[in-house]
Amino acid sequence: MRTALLLILPLTACTTWDPPAQDPSTVSGILEDPPAEGTGWQVPSRTRDERPTVTTTGVTTGSPNPSAPDPGTGTGEMPPAIDLSALQIVEVHPDPAGKDGGLDSPEFVEILHVGSEPMLLTGLEIIARAWPVVNLDDLGLGATELAPGQRLVIRRHASVAELPAMTPEGDALQVTLVSSSGLRNSDGGVQLRAGEQIGDLMIYGAAQPAPWNSAVDWLGPAAPAPGSGVSLCRTGMTDNDDAGDWTPCSPTPGLAPMIDEGETTSTSTGDPGTTGEALPAEVVIVEVLSNPPGPGNTEKYAEFIELENLGPGAVDLADWTIADSLAANASGIDPLLYHSGDGGCAPSTCLAAGQRALIVGNLYTGDTGAALVLMTDDTTIANAGLAVTEPVVIRDGAAVIRSTYRAWPDPLAEPNPALTEQALTRVDPSAADSPAAWSFAAPSPGN
């Protein structure tokens, strides 16, 4: 886990602020409270002479330097600016258990990058009733890059005294605002905006005033309010702008949601613990053999990808998929079918915390060790087998990216398996997918 840097920088109308060279991932802003509800709620104006105090803590999420070219393009060009069609609101937590906005009970809104290309957050605004407008440019994050599959989490605490030391979850970009005005518990809405461009939205509890006019942007009744201690989570990647997109879930800021059983299909079968709710599970790619020993025409029978469940809960991999591209509609996306072995929990495709699973083609001839073995629906993995330098992408049943291998700006970066018949293993299973996270080792499938 990358360590956090804490800076407190007061901003005024006469000053500007560039993000620190250490690359922020979490930002806290003391923002203006919205108008009183009795006066009729409107989107707060963006007044340039009323700037927030900003607290930044963080981990690297991409270059924060507006003049720095994108190293992945090779053209010296910046990544494309904000594309709201590639951003989806995926979780809203308006009524935490305990004090709303307290030290251990922040409200939050979570946004997922569902596109296939990195993008800058220039111009992005989050409008949530009754928060102040969260403007990423005003917080100094307009030049920060959000990667495909990465999450943006906006937390709200009631006061600076109730602002905890932040530990980022996974690779999420986290923004914390401090405001005495919180999300409405029983009826409210969230919308994404960039200038005149309107993006994703959701409403809950009851029909809302502009900018959530149900006759224009939202179809049918609002999603039911989730209640105390419960979030509303998106049920899949399809965006219908209606209540069917949303279901109650356990709060998981910065992580893939764990949908409550009985409401919709869940990817979790974890131990319910003391709350009756499934525990989250973090599944990562830990070993890849893309260039096995032997002639090229037989490599497909020995290629494998190995997964590890870092826990704390168990997870059913029955509706997960594997691909060799970050694109959501990539060719050759394979389902994961049970072949053999035991993942330590039921059903047969369930993987318990601490257990490993192998993904292989259906004519795999190599060792399997003690792993749960899942096969593709043909003789190769993904699109015609694993090319030595192409990525591997694991998605869950909601098509959310859960782990990657070689999803790097430079696909030819070292360590490159083209000239070796060794496997690549993740040195630290919890490390982010970058060249430094991988090392050559003798293949050890299932061990």
Tab-separated table of C-alpha atoms in Angstrom:
chain	number	residue	atom	x	y	z
A	1	MET	CA	0.000	0.000	0.000
A	2	ARG	CA	1.417	3.381	-0.960
A	3	THR	CA	1.792	5.821	1.910
A	4	ALA	CA	-0.156	9.054	2.216
A	5	LEU	CA	1.102	12.626	2.145
A	6	LEU	CA	-0.821	15.279	4.099
A	7	LEU	CA	-0.845	18.912	3.008
A	8	ILE	CA	-3.223	21.697	4.087
A	9	LEU	CA	-3.357	24.511	1.575
A	10	PRO	CA	-5.801	27.448	1.944
A	11	LEU	CA	-6.882	28.721	-1.466
A	12	THR	CA	-8.214	32.178	-2.276
A	13	ALA	CA	-9.432	33.888	-5.414
A	14	CYS	CA	-5.967	35.363	-5.949
A	15	THR	CA	-4.065	32.107	-5.796
A	16	THR	CA	-3.848	28.929	-7.805
A	17	TRP	CA	-2.727	25.505	-6.714
A	18	ASP	CA	-0.877	22.790	-8.563
A	19	PRO	CA	-1.049	19.256	-7.156
A	20	PRO	CA	2.147	18.174	-5.380
A	21	ALA	CA	4.755	16.155	-7.236
A	22	GLN	CA	3.924	13.113	-5.100
A	23	ASP	CA	0.646	12.625	-7.074
A	24	PRO	CA	-2.516	12.934	-4.911
A	25	SER	CA	-5.227	10.300	-4.644
A	26	THR	CA	-7.381	11.710	-1.880
A	27	VAL	CA	-8.523	15.283	-1.481
A	28	SER	CA	-10.471	16.966	1.296
A	29	GLY	CA	-12.178	20.273	0.693
A	30	ILE	CA	-14.145	22.555	2.984
A	31	LEU	CA	-16.843	23.647	0.596
A	32	GLU	CA	-19.654	26.176	0.831
A	33	ASP	CA	-22.902	24.795	2.261
A	34	PRO	CA	-25.859	24.740	-0.164
A	35	PRO	CA	-28.850	27.048	0.310
A	36	ALA	CA	-31.424	26.139	2.947
A	37	GLU	CA	-34.056	23.684	1.772
A	38	GLY	CA	-36.813	26.121	2.691
A	39	THR	CA	-35.720	28.473	-0.077
A	40	GLY	CA	-35.995	25.836	-2.829
A	41	TRP	CA	-32.970	23.746	-3.750
A	42	GLN	CA	-30.851	24.776	-6.711
A	43	VAL	CA	-27.435	23.687	-7.946
A	44	PRO	CA	-24.983	25.977	-6.087
A	45	SER	CA	-23.308	28.530	-8.342
A	46	ARG	CA	-19.642	28.159	-9.218
A	47	THR	CA	-18.298	31.443	-7.862
A	48	ARG	CA	-14.581	31.743	-8.578
A	49	ASP	CA	-13.881	34.102	-5.654
A	50	GLU	CA	-15.125	31.586	-3.088
A	51	ARG	CA	-12.435	28.899	-3.055
A	52	PRO	CA	-12.245	25.970	-0.638
A	53	THR	CA	-9.540	25.042	1.809
A	54	VAL	CA	-7.996	21.843	0.505
A	55	THR	CA	-6.421	18.928	2.325
A	56	THR	CA	-4.613	16.413	0.140
A	57	THR	CA	-3.530	12.906	1.067
A	58	GLY	CA	-2.658	10.401	-1.520
A	59	VAL	CA	-1.136	7.754	-3.697
A	60	THR	CA	-0.086	7.907	-7.312
A	61	THR	CA	-2.979	7.836	-9.778
A	62	GLY	CA	-1.336	9.272	-12.886
A	63	SER	CA	0.553	12.407	-13.774
A	64	PRO	CA	-0.933	15.522	-12.103
A	65	ASN	CA	1.180	17.833	-14.271
A	66	PRO	CA	-1.071	19.537	-16.864
A	67	SER	CA	1.869	19.989	-19.260
A	68	ALA	CA	3.157	16.438	-19.020
A	69	PRO	CA	2.420	14.266	-22.100
A	70	ASP	CA	0.840	10.877	-21.733
A	71	PRO	CA	3.775	8.412	-21.685
A	72	GLY	CA	1.544	5.653	-23.012
A	73	THR	CA	0.629	7.234	-26.349
A	74	GLY	CA	4.146	7.787	-27.679
A	75	THR	CA	2.811	10.899	-29.442
A	76	GLY	CA	3.416	13.542	-26.775
A	77	GLU	CA	-0.329	14.134	-26.529
A	78	MET	CA	-2.349	14.274	-23.321
A	79	PRO	CA	-5.001	11.625	-22.730
A	80	PRO	CA	-8.484	12.659	-23.845
A	81	ALA	CA	-10.407	15.091	-21.643
A	82	ILE	CA	-13.427	14.092	-19.616
A	83	ASP	CA	-15.881	11.770	-21.374
A	84	LEU	CA	-18.972	11.535	-19.197
A	85	SER	CA	-20.299	8.563	-21.165
A	86	ALA	CA	-17.428	6.504	-19.697
A	87	LEU	CA	-18.268	7.393	-16.073
A	88	GLN	CA	-21.011	5.647	-14.105
A	89	ILE	CA	-22.279	6.305	-10.601
A	90	VAL	CA	-22.027	2.840	-9.022
A	91	GLU	CA	-22.635	3.338	-5.277
A	92	VAL	CA	-24.346	5.961	-3.095
A	93	HIS	CA	-24.264	5.830	0.716
A	94	PRO	CA	-26.514	8.622	2.034
A	95	ASP	CA	-27.357	7.428	5.554
A	96	PRO	CA	-24.409	5.815	7.367
A	97	ALA	CA	-24.937	3.899	10.592
A	98	GLY	CA	-24.155	6.412	13.344
A	99	LYS	CA	-23.753	10.142	12.819
A	100	ASP	CA	-23.950	11.081	9.147
A	101	GLY	CA	-20.514	12.402	8.237
A	102	GLY	CA	-18.968	11.313	11.542
A	103	LEU	CA	-15.400	10.154	12.087
A	104	ASP	CA	-16.235	6.525	11.280
A	105	SER	CA	-19.423	7.099	9.305
A	106	PRO	CA	-18.822	9.199	6.175
A	107	GLU	CA	-21.388	9.556	3.421
A	108	PHE	CA	-20.004	8.770	0.003
A	109	VAL	CA	-20.667	8.627	-3.723
A	110	GLU	CA	-18.607	6.265	-5.905
A	111	ILE	CA	-17.995	6.612	-9.645
A	112	LEU	CA	-16.455	3.963	-11.938
A	113	HIS	CA	-14.508	4.508	-15.180
A	114	VAL	CA	-16.185	1.991	-17.525
A	115	GLY	CA	-14.342	3.102	-20.670
A	116	SER	CA	-11.241	1.608	-22.265
A	117	GLU	CA	-8.903	4.638	-22.308
A	118	PRO	CA	-7.406	6.754	-19.485
A	119	MET	CA	-9.027	10.180	-19.143
A	120	LEU	CA	-8.333	13.440	-17.404
A	121	LEU	CA	-10.886	14.684	-14.863
A	122	THR	CA	-10.831	18.226	-16.220
A	123	GLY	CA	-14.207	19.894	-15.746
A	124	LEU	CA	-15.864	17.072	-13.790
A	125	GLU	CA	-18.474	18.118	-11.238
A	126	ILE	CA	-20.473	15.897	-8.878
A	127	ILE	CA	-23.852	17.384	-7.955
A	128	ALA	CA	-25.436	15.560	-5.031
A	129	ARG	CA	-28.415	16.773	-3.029
A	130	ALA	CA	-27.674	18.463	-0.615
A	131	TRP	CA	-23.871	18.583	-0.862
A	132	PRO	CA	-22.064	21.598	-2.253
A	133	VAL	CA	-20.949	21.062	-5.840
A	134	VAL	CA	-17.739	19.000	-5.928
A	135	ASN	CA	-15.622	20.525	-8.708
A	136	LEU	CA	-12.445	18.553	-9.400
A	137	ASP	CA	-10.778	21.539	-11.061
A	138	ASP	CA	-11.293	23.663	-7.943
A	139	LEU	CA	-9.767	20.884	-5.877
A	140	GLY	CA	-6.661	20.791	-8.073
A	141	LEU	CA	-7.466	17.413	-9.634
A	142	GLY	CA	-8.497	18.533	-13.113
A	143	ALA	CA	-5.206	17.247	-14.532
A	144	THR	CA	-5.378	13.937	-12.665
A	145	GLU	CA	-5.856	10.841	-14.806
A	146	LEU	CA	-8.466	8.156	-14.077
A	147	ALA	CA	-7.598	4.741	-15.488
A	148	PRO	CA	-10.073	2.244	-16.984
A	149	GLY	CA	-11.665	0.255	-14.175
A	150	GLN	CA	-10.512	2.777	-11.555
A	151	ARG	CA	-12.976	4.185	-9.019
A	152	LEU	CA	-13.456	7.753	-7.800
A	153	VAL	CA	-14.870	7.953	-4.265
A	154	ILE	CA	-16.206	11.236	-2.829
A	155	ARG	CA	-16.623	11.102	0.973
A	156	ARG	CA	-18.342	13.725	3.138
A	157	HIS	CA	-17.389	14.408	6.749
A	158	ALA	CA	-19.263	16.919	8.904
A	159	SER	CA	-16.217	18.746	10.280
A	160	VAL	CA	-12.439	18.825	10.143
A	161	ALA	CA	-12.386	17.344	13.655
A	162	GLU	CA	-14.195	14.297	12.261
A	163	LEU	CA	-11.853	13.840	9.313
A	164	PRO	CA	-9.928	10.556	9.813
A	165	ALA	CA	-6.500	9.643	8.510
A	166	MET	CA	-7.275	8.263	5.061
A	167	THR	CA	-6.067	4.860	3.880
A	168	PRO	CA	-6.997	4.457	0.179
A	169	GLU	CA	-8.876	1.233	-0.678
A	170	GLY	CA	-7.322	-0.558	-3.620
A	171	ASP	CA	-6.381	1.844	-6.414
A	172	ALA	CA	-9.373	4.155	-5.960
A	173	LEU	CA	-8.994	7.918	-6.247
A	174	GLN	CA	-10.550	9.342	-3.075
A	175	VAL	CA	-11.836	12.866	-2.501
A	176	THR	CA	-13.049	13.947	0.934
A	177	LEU	CA	-15.092	17.106	1.391
A	178	VAL	CA	-15.925	18.680	4.742
A	179	SER	CA	-19.385	20.212	4.912
A	180	SER	CA	-22.160	20.500	7.471
A	181	SER	CA	-24.700	19.682	4.731
A	182	GLY	CA	-25.089	15.995	3.971
A	183	LEU	CA	-26.885	13.793	1.494
A	184	ARG	CA	-30.631	13.542	2.056
A	185	ASN	CA	-31.438	10.259	3.766
A	186	SER	CA	-34.911	9.501	2.445
A	187	ASP	CA	-34.931	11.260	-0.938
A	188	GLY	CA	-32.157	12.685	-3.057
A	189	GLY	CA	-30.150	12.459	-6.227
A	190	VAL	CA	-26.651	12.457	-7.711
A	191	GLN	CA	-25.609	13.691	-11.144
A	192	LEU	CA	-22.349	14.080	-13.085
A	193	ARG	CA	-21.716	17.254	-15.075
A	194	ALA	CA	-18.922	18.865	-17.109
A	195	GLY	CA	-19.776	22.355	-18.295
A	196	GLU	CA	-22.985	22.025	-20.299
A	197	GLN	CA	-22.528	18.277	-20.707
A	198	ILE	CA	-24.758	16.145	-18.451
A	199	GLY	CA	-23.659	12.632	-17.556
A	200	ASP	CA	-24.944	9.793	-15.415
A	201	LEU	CA	-27.566	10.370	-12.726
A	202	MET	CA	-29.618	8.536	-10.145
A	203	ILE	CA	-32.463	9.497	-7.821
A	204	TYR	CA	-33.729	7.710	-4.734
A	205	GLY	CA	-36.688	7.975	-2.394
A	206	ALA	CA	-38.876	10.379	-4.408
A	207	ALA	CA	-38.981	12.433	-7.586
A	208	GLN	CA	-36.506	15.333	-7.492
A	209	PRO	CA	-36.442	18.914	-8.781
A	210	ALA	CA	-34.070	20.052	-11.519
A	211	PRO	CA	-31.505	18.870	-12.459
A	212	TRP	CA	-33.189	15.489	-11.946
A	213	ASN	CA	-36.472	16.305	-13.687
A	214	SER	CA	-37.966	12.820	-14.048
A	215	ALA	CA	-39.738	13.739	-17.265
A	216	VAL	CA	-36.388	14.480	-18.911
A	217	ASP	CA	-33.607	12.379	-17.395
A	218	TRP	CA	-35.064	9.659	-15.194
A	219	LEU	CA	-37.620	7.015	-16.145
A	220	GLY	CA	-40.309	5.923	-13.712
A	221	PRO	CA	-40.226	6.071	-9.920
A	222	ALA	CA	-37.099	6.732	-7.885
A	223	ALA	CA	-34.995	3.899	-6.512
A	224	PRO	CA	-36.084	3.006	-2.951
A	225	ALA	CA	-34.113	4.818	-0.244
A	226	PRO	CA	-31.562	2.337	1.148
A	227	GLY	CA	-32.036	2.987	4.881
A	228	SER	CA	-29.486	3.419	7.652
A	229	GLY	CA	-26.117	1.766	7.174
A	230	VAL	CA	-26.936	0.511	3.666
A	231	SER	CA	-25.809	1.730	0.240
A	232	LEU	CA	-27.497	1.718	-3.138
A	233	CYS	CA	-25.336	-0.124	-5.713
A	234	ARG	CA	-25.634	-0.403	-9.470
A	235	THR	CA	-26.707	-3.932	-10.401
A	236	GLY	CA	-24.831	-4.152	-13.717
A	237	MET	CA	-23.133	-2.182	-16.481
A	238	THR	CA	-26.335	-1.350	-18.385
A	239	ASP	CA	-27.562	2.173	-17.626
A	240	ASN	CA	-31.349	2.415	-17.978
A	241	ASP	CA	-31.795	5.565	-15.846
A	242	ASP	CA	-34.470	3.883	-13.775
A	243	ALA	CA	-34.887	2.201	-10.409
A	244	GLY	CA	-34.030	-1.205	-11.890
A	245	ASP	CA	-30.371	-0.120	-12.098
A	246	TRP	CA	-30.111	-0.017	-8.298
A	247	THR	CA	-30.344	-2.369	-5.315
A	248	PRO	CA	-29.423	-2.226	-1.606
A	249	CYS	CA	-25.891	-3.383	-0.805
A	250	SER	CA	-23.235	-3.355	1.895
A	251	PRO	CA	-21.034	-0.199	1.831
A	252	THR	CA	-17.702	-0.868	0.048
A	253	PRO	CA	-16.115	2.502	-0.798
A	254	GLY	CA	-13.297	2.064	-3.311
A	255	LEU	CA	-14.045	-1.626	-3.898
A	256	ALA	CA	-16.442	-3.590	-6.081
A	257	PRO	CA	-19.883	-3.748	-4.439
A	258	MET	CA	-21.195	-6.784	-2.619
A	259	ILE	CA	-24.854	-6.972	-3.624
A	260	ASP	CA	-27.199	-8.256	-0.897
A	261	GLU	CA	-28.478	-11.777	-1.572
A	262	GLY	CA	-32.156	-11.937	-2.504
A	263	GLU	CA	-32.124	-8.540	-4.208
A	264	THR	CA	-30.134	-9.455	-7.307
A	265	THR	CA	-27.365	-11.805	-8.418
A	266	SER	CA	-24.386	-11.482	-6.085
A	267	THR	CA	-20.762	-12.294	-6.807
A	268	SER	CA	-20.128	-13.035	-3.152
A	269	THR	CA	-20.679	-16.155	-1.121
A	270	GLY	CA	-18.632	-14.950	1.808
A	271	ASP	CA	-19.053	-15.661	5.500
A	272	PRO	CA	-21.817	-13.295	6.615
A	273	GLY	CA	-20.026	-12.609	9.891
A	274	THR	CA	-21.999	-10.825	12.595
A	275	THR	CA	-24.090	-8.581	10.366
A	276	GLY	CA	-25.681	-11.160	8.070
A	277	GLU	CA	-24.052	-9.422	5.068
A	278	ALA	CA	-21.442	-11.038	2.825
A	279	LEU	CA	-17.860	-9.971	3.378
A	280	PRO	CA	-15.986	-8.455	0.406
A	281	ALA	CA	-13.428	-10.492	-1.503
A	282	GLU	CA	-10.386	-9.175	-3.381
A	283	VAL	CA	-9.319	-11.510	-6.185
A	284	VAL	CA	-6.032	-10.845	-8.005
A	285	ILE	CA	-3.980	-12.391	-10.796
A	286	VAL	CA	-0.784	-13.715	-9.175
A	287	GLU	CA	0.867	-15.849	-11.907
A	288	VAL	CA	0.736	-15.979	-15.710
A	289	LEU	CA	2.434	-18.434	-18.074
A	290	SER	CA	2.035	-17.093	-21.600
A	291	ASN	CA	5.136	-18.644	-23.205
A	292	PRO	CA	5.290	-22.271	-22.025
A	293	PRO	CA	8.097	-24.681	-22.992
A	294	GLY	CA	7.702	-26.480	-26.271
A	295	PRO	CA	6.724	-25.601	-29.848
A	296	GLY	CA	4.333	-22.754	-30.435
A	297	ASN	CA	1.505	-24.936	-31.761
A	298	THR	CA	1.246	-26.766	-28.428
A	299	GLU	CA	1.619	-23.767	-26.092
A	300	LYS	CA	-2.125	-23.402	-25.646
A	301	TYR	CA	-2.234	-26.724	-23.804
A	302	ALA	CA	0.095	-25.426	-21.066
A	303	GLU	CA	-0.844	-21.739	-20.718
A	304	PHE	CA	-2.482	-20.716	-17.465
A	305	ILE	CA	-3.478	-17.786	-15.296
A	306	GLU	CA	-3.551	-18.185	-11.536
A	307	LEU	CA	-5.819	-16.184	-9.228
A	308	GLU	CA	-5.672	-15.741	-5.461
A	309	ASN	CA	-8.504	-14.620	-3.224
A	310	LEU	CA	-7.006	-12.169	-0.708
A	311	GLY	CA	-10.282	-12.201	1.249
A	312	PRO	CA	-11.668	-11.508	3.689
A	313	GLY	CA	-14.761	-13.206	2.190
A	314	ALA	CA	-15.298	-15.997	-0.322
A	315	VAL	CA	-16.486	-15.338	-3.878
A	316	ASP	CA	-18.308	-17.349	-6.553
A	317	LEU	CA	-16.482	-17.086	-9.893
A	318	ALA	CA	-19.289	-18.715	-11.884
A	319	ASP	CA	-20.224	-15.568	-13.825
A	320	TRP	CA	-16.732	-14.057	-14.094
A	321	THR	CA	-14.880	-13.738	-17.424
A	322	ILE	CA	-11.360	-13.489	-18.799
A	323	ALA	CA	-10.202	-11.402	-21.760
A	324	ASP	CA	-6.944	-10.192	-23.307
A	325	SER	CA	-8.081	-6.578	-23.724
A	326	LEU	CA	-9.359	-3.773	-21.495
A	327	ALA	CA	-12.188	-3.127	-23.945
A	328	ALA	CA	-15.593	-4.126	-22.565
A	329	ASN	CA	-16.561	-5.605	-25.963
A	330	ALA	CA	-13.225	-7.330	-26.675
A	331	SER	CA	-13.145	-10.351	-28.962
A	332	GLY	CA	-12.761	-13.754	-27.368
A	333	ILE	CA	-14.074	-13.003	-23.885
A	334	ASP	CA	-14.306	-16.382	-22.147
A	335	PRO	CA	-16.576	-17.490	-19.299
A	336	LEU	CA	-15.036	-19.453	-16.422
A	337	LEU	CA	-16.411	-23.011	-16.198
A	338	TYR	CA	-15.767	-25.533	-13.451
A	339	HIS	CA	-13.266	-28.250	-14.411
A	340	SER	CA	-11.880	-29.805	-11.232
A	341	GLY	CA	-10.499	-29.158	-7.769
A	342	ASP	CA	-11.907	-27.469	-4.699
A	343	GLY	CA	-11.881	-23.774	-3.863
A	344	GLY	CA	-12.714	-24.368	-0.213
A	345	CYS	CA	-16.386	-23.351	-0.316
A	346	ALA	CA	-19.637	-24.091	-2.145
A	347	PRO	CA	-20.739	-24.078	-4.941
A	348	SER	CA	-18.037	-25.735	-7.059
A	349	THR	CA	-16.918	-22.408	-8.570
A	350	CYS	CA	-16.556	-20.725	-5.161
A	351	LEU	CA	-13.090	-19.540	-4.079
A	352	ALA	CA	-12.497	-19.116	-0.349
A	353	ALA	CA	-10.163	-16.516	1.155
A	354	GLY	CA	-6.530	-17.629	0.855
A	355	GLN	CA	-7.297	-20.135	-1.931
A	356	ARG	CA	-6.065	-20.156	-5.532
A	357	ALA	CA	-7.751	-20.879	-8.850
A	358	LEU	CA	-6.222	-21.793	-12.220
A	359	ILE	CA	-7.744	-20.578	-15.492
A	360	VAL	CA	-6.871	-22.854	-18.425
A	361	GLY	CA	-8.115	-23.885	-21.862
A	362	ASN	CA	-10.350	-26.946	-21.990
A	363	LEU	CA	-7.516	-29.180	-23.277
A	364	TYR	CA	-4.960	-28.088	-20.654
A	365	THR	CA	-2.353	-30.785	-19.925
A	366	GLY	CA	-0.217	-29.149	-17.216
A	367	ASP	CA	-0.124	-29.490	-13.449
A	368	THR	CA	-2.946	-28.112	-11.308
A	369	GLY	CA	-1.561	-28.512	-7.790
A	370	ALA	CA	-4.141	-27.891	-5.074
A	371	ALA	CA	-6.007	-25.202	-7.009
A	372	LEU	CA	-9.611	-24.904	-8.087
A	373	VAL	CA	-9.408	-25.355	-11.871
A	374	LEU	CA	-11.647	-23.267	-14.116
A	375	MET	CA	-11.572	-23.754	-17.878
A	376	THR	CA	-12.620	-21.626	-20.811
A	377	ASP	CA	-15.239	-22.819	-23.281
A	378	ASP	CA	-12.667	-23.627	-25.971
A	379	THR	CA	-9.062	-24.807	-26.326
A	380	THR	CA	-7.502	-21.377	-25.793
A	381	ILE	CA	-7.637	-18.614	-23.210
A	382	ALA	CA	-9.329	-15.391	-24.392
A	383	ASN	CA	-8.814	-14.503	-28.063
A	384	ALA	CA	-6.800	-17.395	-29.608
A	385	GLY	CA	-4.558	-17.884	-26.579
A	386	LEU	CA	-2.174	-15.685	-24.616
A	387	ALA	CA	0.215	-13.647	-26.750
A	388	VAL	CA	3.367	-13.051	-24.733
A	389	THR	CA	2.895	-9.300	-24.278
A	390	GLU	CA	-0.861	-8.800	-24.333
A	391	PRO	CA	-2.838	-8.025	-21.171
A	392	VAL	CA	-5.092	-10.268	-19.152
A	393	VAL	CA	-8.305	-8.804	-17.727
A	394	ILE	CA	-10.565	-10.464	-15.159
A	395	ARG	CA	-14.118	-9.115	-14.816
A	396	ASP	CA	-16.838	-10.103	-12.363
A	397	GLY	CA	-20.467	-10.849	-13.140
A	398	ALA	CA	-21.283	-7.131	-13.268
A	399	ALA	CA	-18.518	-6.714	-15.911
A	400	VAL	CA	-16.414	-4.716	-13.444
A	401	ILE	CA	-12.653	-5.174	-13.846
A	402	ARG	CA	-11.378	-6.991	-10.738
A	403	SER	CA	-7.737	-7.670	-11.674
A	404	THR	CA	-5.331	-7.173	-14.586
A	405	TYR	CA	-1.921	-8.295	-15.833
A	406	ARG	CA	0.221	-6.239	-18.266
A	407	ALA	CA	-2.405	-3.498	-18.536
A	408	TRP	CA	0.509	-1.108	-18.865
A	409	PRO	CA	0.985	1.923	-21.153
A	410	ASP	CA	3.907	0.115	-22.834
A	411	PRO	CA	2.980	-3.529	-23.547
A	412	LEU	CA	6.630	-4.341	-24.383
A	413	ALA	CA	7.972	-3.145	-21.036
A	414	GLU	CA	10.192	-5.444	-19.008
A	415	PRO	CA	9.772	-8.016	-17.633
A	416	ASN	CA	8.979	-9.370	-21.093
A	417	PRO	CA	8.371	-13.140	-21.383
A	418	ALA	CA	9.069	-13.264	-25.126
A	419	LEU	CA	12.573	-14.714	-24.695
A	420	THR	CA	11.977	-16.960	-21.704
A	421	GLU	CA	9.788	-19.939	-20.872
A	422	GLN	CA	9.330	-18.865	-17.280
A	423	ALA	CA	6.151	-17.580	-15.697
A	424	LEU	CA	5.600	-14.068	-14.387
A	425	THR	CA	4.489	-13.879	-10.770
A	426	ARG	CA	3.187	-10.919	-8.774
A	427	VAL	CA	5.846	-10.249	-6.129
A	428	ASP	CA	3.286	-8.903	-3.653
A	429	PRO	CA	-0.279	-10.146	-4.312
A	430	SER	CA	-1.674	-6.828	-3.051
A	431	ALA	CA	0.531	-4.694	-5.327
A	432	ALA	CA	-0.986	-2.732	-8.196
A	433	ASP	CA	-0.485	-4.019	-11.747
A	434	SER	CA	2.721	-2.328	-12.924
A	435	PRO	CA	6.004	-3.667	-14.380
A	436	ALA	CA	7.668	-3.406	-10.956
A	437	ALA	CA	5.046	-5.743	-9.455
A	438	TRP	CA	6.058	-8.738	-11.594
A	439	SER	CA	9.068	-11.060	-11.578
A	440	PHE	CA	10.147	-14.184	-13.478
A	441	ALA	CA	9.908	-17.540	-11.716
A	442	ALA	CA	9.604	-21.215	-12.595
A	443	PRO	CA	5.934	-22.074	-13.347
A	444	SER	CA	4.127	-23.323	-10.237
A	445	PRO	CA	0.472	-23.814	-11.223
A	446	GLY	CA	-1.786	-24.339	-8.222
A	447	ASN	CA	1.019	-23.933	-5.665
